[in-house]
């Protein structure tokens, strides 16, 4: 009811960069993160890149007093890296794995192996239903020539569709995570326009932390400074977004980020900065509190832009599907030729032995290896084409539905 | 408002068995299905196993007059096989791919390659929001020793979770598909208990078709009669399920199945029988129409039973992960030994040549092949273990939430 005392909610979000054997001073940093969370007593903690279940268990044991409820979202070989800690009981969870997530052969990037996903936890706080989402999208390794942009746009689309379809009965929607997108990138504009989610950084009354709210900053000793060269202040790619359902109002009272080194220590918590928001949630009259919808022309514009990116990706995927298919065919042809030559030699058609046996066997194994590899790649790019086509079609359908709606400005 | 004229909705569901090169008389049957759909003018058509996009396009062209709106759900290498045709505009779609779906090395069963999923289409009919789901779960190849039961239970769990989370704002929920479960199987009881979905066959006022509503019958010339030997009447594994949201009432007035051969032809439409339901949807007073919730003890019982099946699967998956890991290790050891022997020979430690070169190279390639294969299997079973663990944990959480709820009888 209107006039109810506001609910004050403190939310913590961090990409923990906790990759076993690879991340520097991992266990020490996980301990530091746990200590900070215990001291500050957040209501909701959304973490990414907690790849080791052992680290999750350590955090769980440490946070047992302040955030006794938690969930670790499992997916893929390595996991999703996503987990959530809460002061209030988690009633239900659901995981949605993105259909595209980079390429298995880009071993140096490794995103493909992670089973990148969005996790949903339904939490009831003082009778208010919160749909809390935590996610981590594909990294951007080269902004000028970003080969993963179409995959990230597909992920943003799947994320917004998942939120739209699952949050219809929620009183408050919260999304935290490393979106790997700058605030003006097409994916995040698409996400915000279509879900009505608001960015805590732009909405907050009071901000304290890195300039421009950056969460990847040059003076964090774990960041690769060369990657941040075009951005002297750093970049903002970690977000807390929120939206109130019908009959509710959410305001961001305060937003903070960490600023490199942890207090009293010589290292930061992670290569990312944490984002910490204090939200006020208030129950309003029945009709109030709904986030105003974005105007149709703006929706059409951002969706068309995203669709163009997906189409560019589709063309590239088709080319790669074609060349891997051709390579597989050539390898098969070589194998067949070898088989014919071997049969010919066995049948005594050729004079003597046409090739030294060892080179012949090595060549055959090489051809077999190429055949298997190229076939695998061809299947992979076939899936990629299908998923990009599927997204393109869904976007087309959404544009059609929009254009039939009476225009609002 | 109460007293509104009822909406009459005719729904058609069929597993089309349209596998390119493998299914008998496929194109002829797709033509027959299209003809029947055109003649009868269904409002909603839910199809499974339409694996070829060409078949989908043919159906789309044929149904352009009666069901002008349609969607083909893409996923996996071969696709999901799912599609939907509708007389009314499809506003939105979403696809959820099940996390487990059999084994890639069970080539003779092939389910793994299909990207089995559940598709959702949101359709607005006369101001009533319908969430229409179409799905196809993993097949059961041997009822006595069903190795896929844990995967099917995980799929049933993911299906019900997906429906519960996405259908909260729907006025009417409809699910059609080949669930590959008999009416009393744990997966379907779990699905029905937790979603409140009602089975059109048990609820209908008037039924016409195969005895007991069977959809896989011995006198369909395409079924493998040996598989149906323990069930002389056949089995019922294709369903139309429905549920009314708050303020609505849904009744099944009539349910029909096809009965083998298509009228005037010498072949049936598919190896499955089609299920056709006539539903009446009525707007009621605000509070009426909600499906009564299942009693807590019944929910606990079916969930515990399902959890046991998942645990059995978890044990098997752990064993397979262990043995594939051991195999990979042995192959690696053999490779290392060979490398040591080869280096030894090169360094002139051994007298002469220890092995004939060709056998040596062949053995090395064999070991490499086994290493790659076993590593792949190990990774696969690691994912399987993770997903089974994740489901088991979700089920445990659900049981916890249930047990804290005040009991209802």
GROMACS .gro file of N, CA, C and O in nm, chain B residues 120-206:
model
  348
  529UNK      N    1   0.816  -2.198  -2.724
  529UNK     CA    2   0.701  -2.122  -2.673
  529UNK      C    3   0.659  -2.020  -2.777
  529UNK      O    4   0.743  -1.950  -2.835
  530UNK      N    5   0.529  -2.014  -2.803
  530UNK     CA    6   0.475  -1.907  -2.887
  530UNK      C    7   0.366  -1.836  -2.808
  530UNK      O    8   0.279  -1.902  -2.750
  531UNK      N    9   0.373  -1.704  -2.803
  531UNK     CA   10   0.269  -1.627  -2.735
  531UNK      C   11   0.170  -1.579  -2.841
  531UNK      O   12   0.209  -1.517  -2.940
  532UNK      N   13   0.045  -1.613  -2.821
  532UNK     CA   14  -0.058  -1.583  -2.921
  532UNK      C   15  -0.175  -1.513  -2.852
  532UNK      O   16  -0.218  -1.557  -2.745
  533UNK      N   17  -0.222  -1.406  -2.911
  533UNK     CA   18  -0.336  -1.334  -2.855
  533UNK      C   19  -0.459  -1.367  -2.938
  533UNK      O   20  -0.465  -1.335  -3.057
  534UNK      N   21  -0.556  -1.434  -2.875
  534UNK     CA   22  -0.678  -1.470  -2.947
  534UNK      C   23  -0.795  -1.399  -2.879
  534UNK      O   24  -0.824  -1.427  -2.762
  535UNK      N   25  -0.857  -1.309  -2.950
  535UNK     CA   26  -0.970  -1.231  -2.898
  535UNK      C   27  -0.939  -1.170  -2.762
  535UNK      O   28  -1.019  -1.179  -2.669
  536UNK      N   29  -0.819  -1.118  -2.748
  536UNK     CA   30  -0.783  -1.051  -2.623
  536UNK      C   31  -0.738  -1.146  -2.512
  536UNK      O   32  -0.706  -1.102  -2.402
  537UNK      N   33  -0.735  -1.276  -2.540
  537UNK     CA   34  -0.689  -1.373  -2.439
  537UNK      C   35  -0.546  -1.414  -2.475
  537UNK      O   36  -0.517  -1.450  -2.589
  538UNK      N   37  -0.457  -1.406  -2.376
  538UNK     CA   38  -0.316  -1.439  -2.402
  538UNK      C   39  -0.293  -1.589  -2.384
  538UNK      O   40  -0.309  -1.642  -2.274
  539UNK      N   41  -0.257  -1.655  -2.491
  539UNK     CA   42  -0.226  -1.799  -2.489
  539UNK      C   43  -0.074  -1.818  -2.490
  539UNK      O   44  -0.007  -1.764  -2.576
  540UNK      N   45  -0.022  -1.893  -2.394
  540UNK     CA   46   0.116  -1.940  -2.402
  540UNK      C   47   0.111  -2.082  -2.455
  540UNK      O   48   0.062  -2.172  -2.386
  541UNK      N   49   0.157  -2.099  -2.578
  541UNK     CA   50   0.149  -2.230  -2.642
  541UNK      C   51   0.288  -2.292  -2.647
  541UNK      O   52   0.381  -2.232  -2.700
  542UNK      N   53   0.301  -2.409  -2.588
  542UNK     CA   54   0.430  -2.478  -2.584
  542UNK      C   55   0.424  -2.603  -2.671
  542UNK      O   56   0.324  -2.673  -2.671
  543UNK      N   57   0.534  -2.629  -2.742
  543UNK     CA   58   0.544  -2.753  -2.818
  543UNK      C   59   0.679  -2.816  -2.785
  543UNK      O   60   0.780  -2.747  -2.775
  544UNK      N   61   0.677  -2.947  -2.762
  544UNK     CA   62   0.803  -3.010  -2.724
  544UNK      C   63   0.809  -3.156  -2.767
  544UNK      O   64   0.708  -3.215  -2.811
  545UNK      N   65   0.928  -3.213  -2.754
  545UNK     CA   66   0.952  -3.352  -2.788
  545UNK      C   67   1.065  -3.399  -2.696
  545UNK      O   68   1.175  -3.348  -2.705
  546UNK      N   69   1.034  -3.495  -2.609
  546UNK     CA   70   1.137  -3.541  -2.515
  546UNK      C   71   1.210  -3.665  -2.570
  546UNK      O   72   1.168  -3.724  -2.668
  547UNK      N   73   1.318  -3.700  -2.502
  547UNK     CA   74   1.402  -3.813  -2.546
  547UNK      C   75   1.320  -3.942  -2.553
  547UNK      O   76   1.243  -3.972  -2.464
  548UNK      N   77   1.344  -4.017  -2.659
  548UNK     CA   78   1.270  -4.140  -2.680
  548UNK      C   79   1.306  -4.246  -2.577
  548UNK      O   80   1.411  -4.240  -2.513
  549UNK      N   81   1.214  -4.341  -2.561
  549UNK     CA   82   1.239  -4.455  -2.472
  549UNK      C   83   1.260  -4.575  -2.562
  549UNK      O   84   1.169  -4.615  -2.636
  550UNK      N   85   1.381  -4.633  -2.559
  550UNK     CA   86   1.408  -4.742  -2.653
  550UNK      C   87   1.389  -4.879  -2.588
  550UNK      O   88   1.369  -4.977  -2.657
  551UNK      N   89   1.399  -4.883  -2.456
  551UNK     CA   90   1.382  -5.012  -2.388
  551UNK      C   91   1.323  -4.983  -2.251
  551UNK      O   92   1.390  -4.928  -2.164
  552UNK      N   93   1.195  -5.019  -2.234
  552UNK     CA   94   1.125  -4.981  -2.112
  552UNK      C   95   1.179  -5.053  -1.989
  552UNK      O   96   1.183  -4.995  -1.880
  553UNK      N   97   1.227  -5.177  -2.009
  553UNK     CA   98   1.275  -5.255  -1.894
  553UNK      C   99   1.405  -5.198  -1.839
  553UNK      O  100   1.430  -5.197  -1.721
  554UNK      N  101   1.491  -5.155  -1.929
  554UNK     CA  102   1.623  -5.108  -1.887
  554UNK      C  103   1.647  -4.975  -1.957
  554UNK      O  104   1.723  -4.968  -2.054
  555UNK      N  105   1.576  -4.873  -1.910
  555UNK     CA  106   1.573  -4.746  -1.982
  555UNK      C  107   1.690  -4.656  -1.936
  555UNK      O  108   1.680  -4.586  -1.837
  556UNK      N  109   1.798  -4.660  -2.015
  556UNK     CA  110   1.918  -4.585  -1.979
  556UNK      C  111   1.894  -4.434  -1.988
  556UNK      O  112   1.970  -4.355  -1.933
  557UNK      N  113   1.790  -4.395  -2.059
  557UNK     CA  114   1.767  -4.252  -2.080
  557UNK      C  115   1.669  -4.192  -1.979
  557UNK      O  116   1.638  -4.073  -1.987
  558UNK      N  117   1.619  -4.275  -1.886
  558UNK     CA  118   1.519  -4.225  -1.792
  558UNK      C  119   1.567  -4.101  -1.715
  558UNK      O  120   1.494  -4.000  -1.709
  559UNK      N  121   1.691  -4.101  -1.659
  559UNK     CA  122   1.733  -3.980  -1.587
  559UNK      C  123   1.734  -3.856  -1.678
  559UNK      O  124   1.694  -3.748  -1.634
  560UNK      N  125   1.777  -3.873  -1.803
  560UNK     CA  126   1.777  -3.757  -1.894
  560UNK      C  127   1.633  -3.709  -1.920
  560UNK      O  128   1.609  -3.589  -1.927
  561UNK      N  129   1.541  -3.805  -1.934
  561UNK     CA  130   1.403  -3.766  -1.962
  561UNK      C  131   1.341  -3.697  -1.840
  561UNK      O  132   1.262  -3.604  -1.853
  562UNK      N  133   1.379  -3.743  -1.721
  562UNK     CA  134   1.328  -3.679  -1.599
  562UNK      C  135   1.384  -3.536  -1.588
  562UNK      O  136   1.312  -3.442  -1.555
  563UNK      N  137   1.513  -3.519  -1.623
  563UNK     CA  138   1.571  -3.384  -1.623
  563UNK      C  139   1.497  -3.297  -1.725
  563UNK      O  140   1.464  -3.181  -1.697
  564UNK      N  141   1.467  -3.353  -1.841
  564UNK     CA  142   1.393  -3.277  -1.943
  564UNK      C  143   1.255  -3.238  -1.891
  564UNK      O  144   1.211  -3.125  -1.911
  565UNK      N  145   1.186  -3.333  -1.826
  565UNK     CA  146   1.052  -3.304  -1.773
  565UNK      C  147   1.062  -3.192  -1.669
  565UNK      O  148   0.978  -3.101  -1.665
  566UNK      N  149   1.167  -3.195  -1.587
  566UNK     CA  150   1.188  -3.093  -1.485
  566UNK      C  151   1.214  -2.957  -1.550
  566UNK      O  152   1.154  -2.855  -1.513
  567UNK      N  153   1.302  -2.955  -1.650
  567UNK     CA  154   1.332  -2.829  -1.718
  567UNK      C  155   1.209  -2.776  -1.791
  567UNK      O  156   1.184  -2.655  -1.793
  568UNK      N  157   1.130  -2.869  -1.849
  568UNK     CA  158   1.007  -2.829  -1.917
  568UNK      C  159   0.911  -2.763  -1.819
  568UNK      O  160   0.857  -2.654  -1.845
  569UNK      N  161   0.891  -2.825  -1.704
  569UNK     CA  162   0.796  -2.769  -1.608
  569UNK      C  163   0.848  -2.638  -1.549
  569UNK      O  164   0.770  -2.544  -1.526
  570UNK      N  165   0.979  -2.629  -1.527
  570UNK     CA  166   1.036  -2.504  -1.475
  570UNK      C  167   1.020  -2.393  -1.579
  570UNK      O  168   0.986  -2.279  -1.545
  571UNK      N  169   1.045  -2.426  -1.706
  571UNK     CA  170   1.032  -2.327  -1.813
  571UNK      C  171   0.887  -2.279  -1.822
  571UNK      O  172   0.860  -2.159  -1.832
  572UNK      N  173   0.793  -2.374  -1.814
  572UNK     CA  174   0.651  -2.335  -1.822
  572UNK      C  175   0.614  -2.250  -1.700
  572UNK      O  176   0.551  -2.144  -1.715
  573UNK      N  177   0.653  -2.294  -1.581
  573UNK     CA  178   0.616  -2.219  -1.460
  573UNK      C  179   0.668  -2.076  -1.465
  573UNK      O  180   0.598  -1.982  -1.429
  574UNK      N  181   0.794  -2.061  -1.509
  574UNK     CA  182   0.854  -1.927  -1.507
  574UNK      C  183   0.803  -1.837  -1.619
  574UNK      O  184   0.805  -1.716  -1.605
  575UNK      N  185   0.763  -1.896  -1.732
  575UNK     CA  186   0.725  -1.810  -1.845
  575UNK      C  187   0.574  -1.790  -1.856
  575UNK      O  188   0.530  -1.703  -1.928
  576UNK      N  189   0.495  -1.871  -1.784
  576UNK     CA  190   0.350  -1.866  -1.806
  576UNK      C  191   0.275  -1.786  -1.701
  576UNK      O  192   0.153  -1.789  -1.697
  577UNK      N  193   0.350  -1.714  -1.618
  577UNK     CA  194   0.283  -1.648  -1.504
  577UNK      C  195   0.180  -1.544  -1.546
  577UNK      O  196   0.085  -1.520  -1.475
  578UNK      N  197   0.200  -1.482  -1.664
  578UNK     CA  198   0.105  -1.379  -1.705
  578UNK      C  199   0.009  -1.429  -1.812
  578UNK      O  200  -0.070  -1.352  -1.865
  579UNK      N  201   0.015  -1.559  -1.842
  579UNK     CA  202  -0.071  -1.611  -1.949
  579UNK      C  203  -0.211  -1.637  -1.899
  579UNK      O  204  -0.230  -1.676  -1.783
  580UNK      N  205  -0.310  -1.616  -1.984
  580UNK     CA  206  -0.448  -1.647  -1.947
  580UNK      C  207  -0.475  -1.796  -1.965
  580UNK      O  208  -0.548  -1.857  -1.888
  581UNK      N  209  -0.419  -1.851  -2.071
  581UNK     CA  210  -0.436  -1.995  -2.096
  581UNK      C  211  -0.300  -2.054  -2.135
  581UNK      O  212  -0.225  -1.993  -2.211
  582UNK      N  213  -0.269  -2.170  -2.079
  582UNK     CA  214  -0.145  -2.241  -2.112
  582UNK      C  215  -0.182  -2.368  -2.187
  582UNK      O  216  -0.271  -2.442  -2.145
  583UNK      N  217  -0.114  -2.391  -2.299
  583UNK     CA  218  -0.138  -2.510  -2.380
  583UNK      C  219  -0.004  -2.578  -2.405
  583UNK      O  220   0.093  -2.510  -2.443
  584UNK      N  221   0.002  -2.708  -2.388
  584UNK     CA  222   0.125  -2.781  -2.420
  584UNK      C  223   0.088  -2.899  -2.508
  584UNK      O  224   0.000  -2.978  -2.473
  585UNK      N  225   0.154  -2.911  -2.621
  585UNK     CA  226   0.131  -3.026  -2.707
  585UNK      C  227   0.264  -3.088  -2.742
  585UNK      O  228   0.364  -3.017  -2.757
  586UNK      N  229   0.267  -3.219  -2.754
  586UNK     CA  230   0.391  -3.279  -2.797
  586UNK      C  231   0.404  -3.426  -2.767
  586UNK      O  232   0.318  -3.485  -2.701
  587UNK      N  233   0.513  -3.480  -2.816
  587UNK     CA  234   0.547  -3.619  -2.793
  587UNK      C  235   0.636  -3.622  -2.670
  587UNK      O  236   0.754  -3.589  -2.678
  588UNK      N  237   0.577  -3.659  -2.556
  588UNK     CA  238   0.652  -3.655  -2.430
  588UNK      C  239   0.728  -3.786  -2.406
  588UNK      O  240   0.807  -3.795  -2.312
  589UNK      N  241   0.705  -3.887  -2.491
  589UNK     CA  242   0.773  -4.016  -2.477
  589UNK      C  243   0.760  -4.073  -2.336
  589UNK      O  244   0.851  -4.137  -2.285
  590UNK      N  245   0.646  -4.045  -2.273
  590UNK     CA  246   0.619  -4.100  -2.140
  590UNK      C  247   0.476  -4.154  -2.137
  590UNK      O  248   0.385  -4.090  -2.190
  591UNK      N  249   0.458  -4.268  -2.074
  591UNK     CA  250   0.324  -4.323  -2.052
  591UNK      C  251   0.254  -4.238  -1.946
  591UNK      O  252   0.322  -4.177  -1.862
  592UNK      N  253   0.120  -4.237  -1.944
  592UNK     CA  254   0.049  -4.146  -1.852
  592UNK      C  255   0.088  -4.160  -1.705
  592UNK      O  256   0.077  -4.064  -1.631
  593UNK      N  257   0.134  -4.278  -1.663
  593UNK     CA  258   0.166  -4.296  -1.521
  593UNK      C  259   0.315  -4.281  -1.490
  593UNK      O  260   0.358  -4.299  -1.376
  594UNK      N  261   0.395  -4.248  -1.590
  594UNK     CA  262   0.540  -4.234  -1.568
  594UNK      C  263   0.571  -4.115  -1.479
  594UNK      O  264   0.498  -4.016  -1.476
  595UNK      N  265   0.683  -4.127  -1.408
  595UNK     CA  266   0.716  -4.026  -1.307
  595UNK      C  267   0.730  -3.885  -1.369
  595UNK      O  268   0.683  -3.786  -1.311
  596UNK      N  269   0.789  -3.877  -1.488
  596UNK     CA  270   0.812  -3.747  -1.551
  596UNK      C  271   0.683  -3.672  -1.578
  596UNK      O  272   0.673  -3.551  -1.553
  597UNK      N  273   0.584  -3.741  -1.627
  597UNK     CA  274   0.459  -3.671  -1.662
  597UNK      C  275   0.378  -3.639  -1.536
  597UNK      O  276   0.313  -3.534  -1.528
  598UNK      N  277   0.389  -3.725  -1.435
  598UNK     CA  278   0.322  -3.691  -1.309
  598UNK      C  279   0.385  -3.566  -1.247
  598UNK      O  280   0.317  -3.477  -1.198
  599UNK      N  281   0.519  -3.563  -1.256
  599UNK     CA  282   0.592  -3.446  -1.206
  599UNK      C  283   0.547  -3.319  -1.279
  599UNK      O  284   0.515  -3.216  -1.218
  600UNK      N  285   0.546  -3.330  -1.412
  600UNK     CA  286   0.506  -3.216  -1.496
  600UNK      C  287   0.365  -3.168  -1.461
  600UNK      O  288   0.342  -3.047  -1.443
  601UNK      N  289   0.271  -3.262  -1.449
  601UNK     CA  290   0.132  -3.224  -1.425
  601UNK      C  291   0.113  -3.169  -1.285
  601UNK      O  292   0.044  -3.068  -1.266
  602UNK      N  293   0.173  -3.236  -1.187
  602UNK     CA  294   0.161  -3.191  -1.047
  602UNK      C  295   0.214  -3.048  -1.030
  602UNK      O  296   0.151  -2.966  -0.966
  603UNK      N  297   0.329  -3.022  -1.086
  603UNK     CA  298   0.398  -2.895  -1.058
  603UNK      C  299   0.347  -2.780  -1.142
  603UNK      O  300   0.369  -2.664  -1.108
  604UNK      N  301   0.285  -2.809  -1.257
  604UNK     CA  302   0.235  -2.698  -1.339
  604UNK      C  303   0.085  -2.683  -1.324
  604UNK      O  304   0.030  -2.578  -1.356
  605UNK      N  305   0.017  -2.791  -1.279
  605UNK     CA  306  -0.129  -2.787  -1.276
  605UNK      C  307  -0.191  -2.810  -1.412
  605UNK      O  308  -0.311  -2.786  -1.431
  606UNK      N  309  -0.111  -2.855  -1.509
  606UNK     CA  310  -0.165  -2.882  -1.643
  606UNK      C  311  -0.258  -3.003  -1.639
  606UNK      O  312  -0.232  -3.100  -1.567
  607UNK      N  313  -0.366  -2.995  -1.716
  607UNK     CA  314  -0.463  -3.105  -1.719
  607UNK      C  315  -0.455  -3.177  -1.853
  607UNK      O  316  -0.433  -3.116  -1.957
  608UNK      N  317  -0.476  -3.309  -1.846
  608UNK     CA  318  -0.461  -3.395  -1.963
  608UNK      C  319  -0.592  -3.396  -2.041
  608UNK      O  320  -0.695  -3.440  -1.989
  609UNK      N  321  -0.590  -3.351  -2.164
  609UNK     CA  322  -0.712  -3.342  -2.244
  609UNK      C  323  -0.782  -3.478  -2.252
  609UNK      O  324  -0.905  -3.486  -2.251
  610UNK      N  325  -0.704  -3.588  -2.258
  610UNK     CA  326  -0.765  -3.720  -2.272
  610UNK      C  327  -0.849  -3.757  -2.150
  610UNK      O  328  -0.959  -3.809  -2.163
  611UNK      N  329  -0.797  -3.730  -2.030
  611UNK     CA  330  -0.873  -3.769  -1.910
  611UNK      C  331  -0.984  -3.668  -1.879
  611UNK      O  332  -1.078  -3.699  -1.807
  612UNK      N  333  -0.975  -3.548  -1.934
  612UNK     CA  334  -1.071  -3.443  -1.899
  612UNK      C  335  -1.184  -3.430  -2.001
  612UNK      O  336  -1.284  -3.365  -1.975
  613UNK      N  337  -1.166  -3.488  -2.119
  613UNK     CA  338  -1.261  -3.461  -2.227
  613UNK      C  339  -1.400  -3.520  -2.199
  613UNK      O  340  -1.414  -3.622  -2.132
  614UNK      N  341  -1.502  -3.451  -2.255
  614UNK     CA  342  -1.639  -3.499  -2.240
  614UNK      C  343  -1.666  -3.610  -2.341
  614UNK      O  344  -1.747  -3.698  -2.319
  615UNK      N  345  -1.598  -3.598  -2.457
  615UNK     CA  346  -1.629  -3.691  -2.566
  615UNK      C  347  -1.499  -3.733  -2.632
  615UNK      O  348  -1.422  -3.648  -2.675
   0.00000   0.00000   0.00000
